[in-house]
């Protein structure tokens, strides 16, 4: 696996826009990405019991922010 290859922060942001965790997986943070995918699925399913209506969008936005900032930080190293 190529850890030293720079990853595009915009691509990471777009992937996390599609679904939380995909951007983290793209930049090489597999464990965090899988965790974000599982949390995203759980929160999405919680929309049916109303708590997810608030929590899912917040987590979705955080996932996009984290993917973008983690990608830019990893490119600096």
XYZ file of C-alpha atoms in Angstrom:
77
model
C 0.000 0.000 0.000
C 1.307 3.444 -0.863
C 1.266 5.482 2.332
C 3.506 8.247 0.948
C 1.343 9.046 -2.068
C -0.502 12.335 -1.623
C -4.276 12.176 -1.596
C -6.528 14.887 -2.973
C -8.492 16.547 -0.118
C -11.353 17.430 -2.484
C -11.766 13.779 -3.497
C -11.782 12.780 0.193
C -14.434 15.441 0.861
C -16.605 14.263 -2.052
C -16.347 10.618 -0.986
C -17.408 11.540 2.551
C -20.249 13.570 1.037
C -21.460 10.385 -0.677
C -21.344 8.484 2.629
C -19.493 9.050 5.916
C -16.239 7.112 6.141
C -15.481 6.735 2.444
C -13.111 9.712 2.492
C -11.221 8.293 5.458
C -10.817 4.965 3.668
C -9.577 6.801 0.548
C -6.819 8.586 2.476
C -5.639 5.352 4.082
C -7.332 5.517 7.471
C -9.117 2.192 7.075
C -9.996 1.593 10.728
C -11.411 5.074 11.197
C -13.229 4.801 7.860
C -14.891 1.507 8.720
C -15.893 2.900 12.117
C -17.390 5.976 10.441
C -19.294 3.778 7.962
C -20.759 1.683 10.794
C -21.697 4.792 12.809
C -23.185 6.369 9.674
C -25.334 3.311 8.989
C -26.534 3.202 12.608
C -27.393 6.907 12.637
C -29.097 6.650 9.256
C -31.268 3.830 10.588
C -32.050 5.924 13.669
C -33.813 8.434 11.423
C -36.823 6.160 11.783
C -36.853 6.767 15.539
C -36.302 10.506 15.001
C -32.964 10.903 16.872
C -31.115 10.316 13.602
C -32.772 13.335 12.014
C -30.466 15.514 14.119
C -27.457 13.261 14.653
C -26.938 11.894 11.120
C -26.503 15.297 9.411
C -24.128 16.438 12.174
C -22.042 13.284 11.855
C -22.145 13.530 8.051
C -20.758 17.092 8.187
C -18.092 16.066 10.703
C -17.069 13.160 8.467
C -16.573 15.519 5.515
C -14.583 17.967 7.661
C -12.425 15.184 9.095
C -11.708 13.651 5.672
C -10.637 17.013 4.251
C -8.473 18.070 7.199
C -6.910 14.622 7.673
C -6.037 14.513 3.994
C -4.370 17.910 4.049
C -2.446 16.989 7.224
C -1.253 13.688 5.740
C -0.080 15.475 2.574
C 2.129 17.805 4.638
C 4.144 14.963 6.194
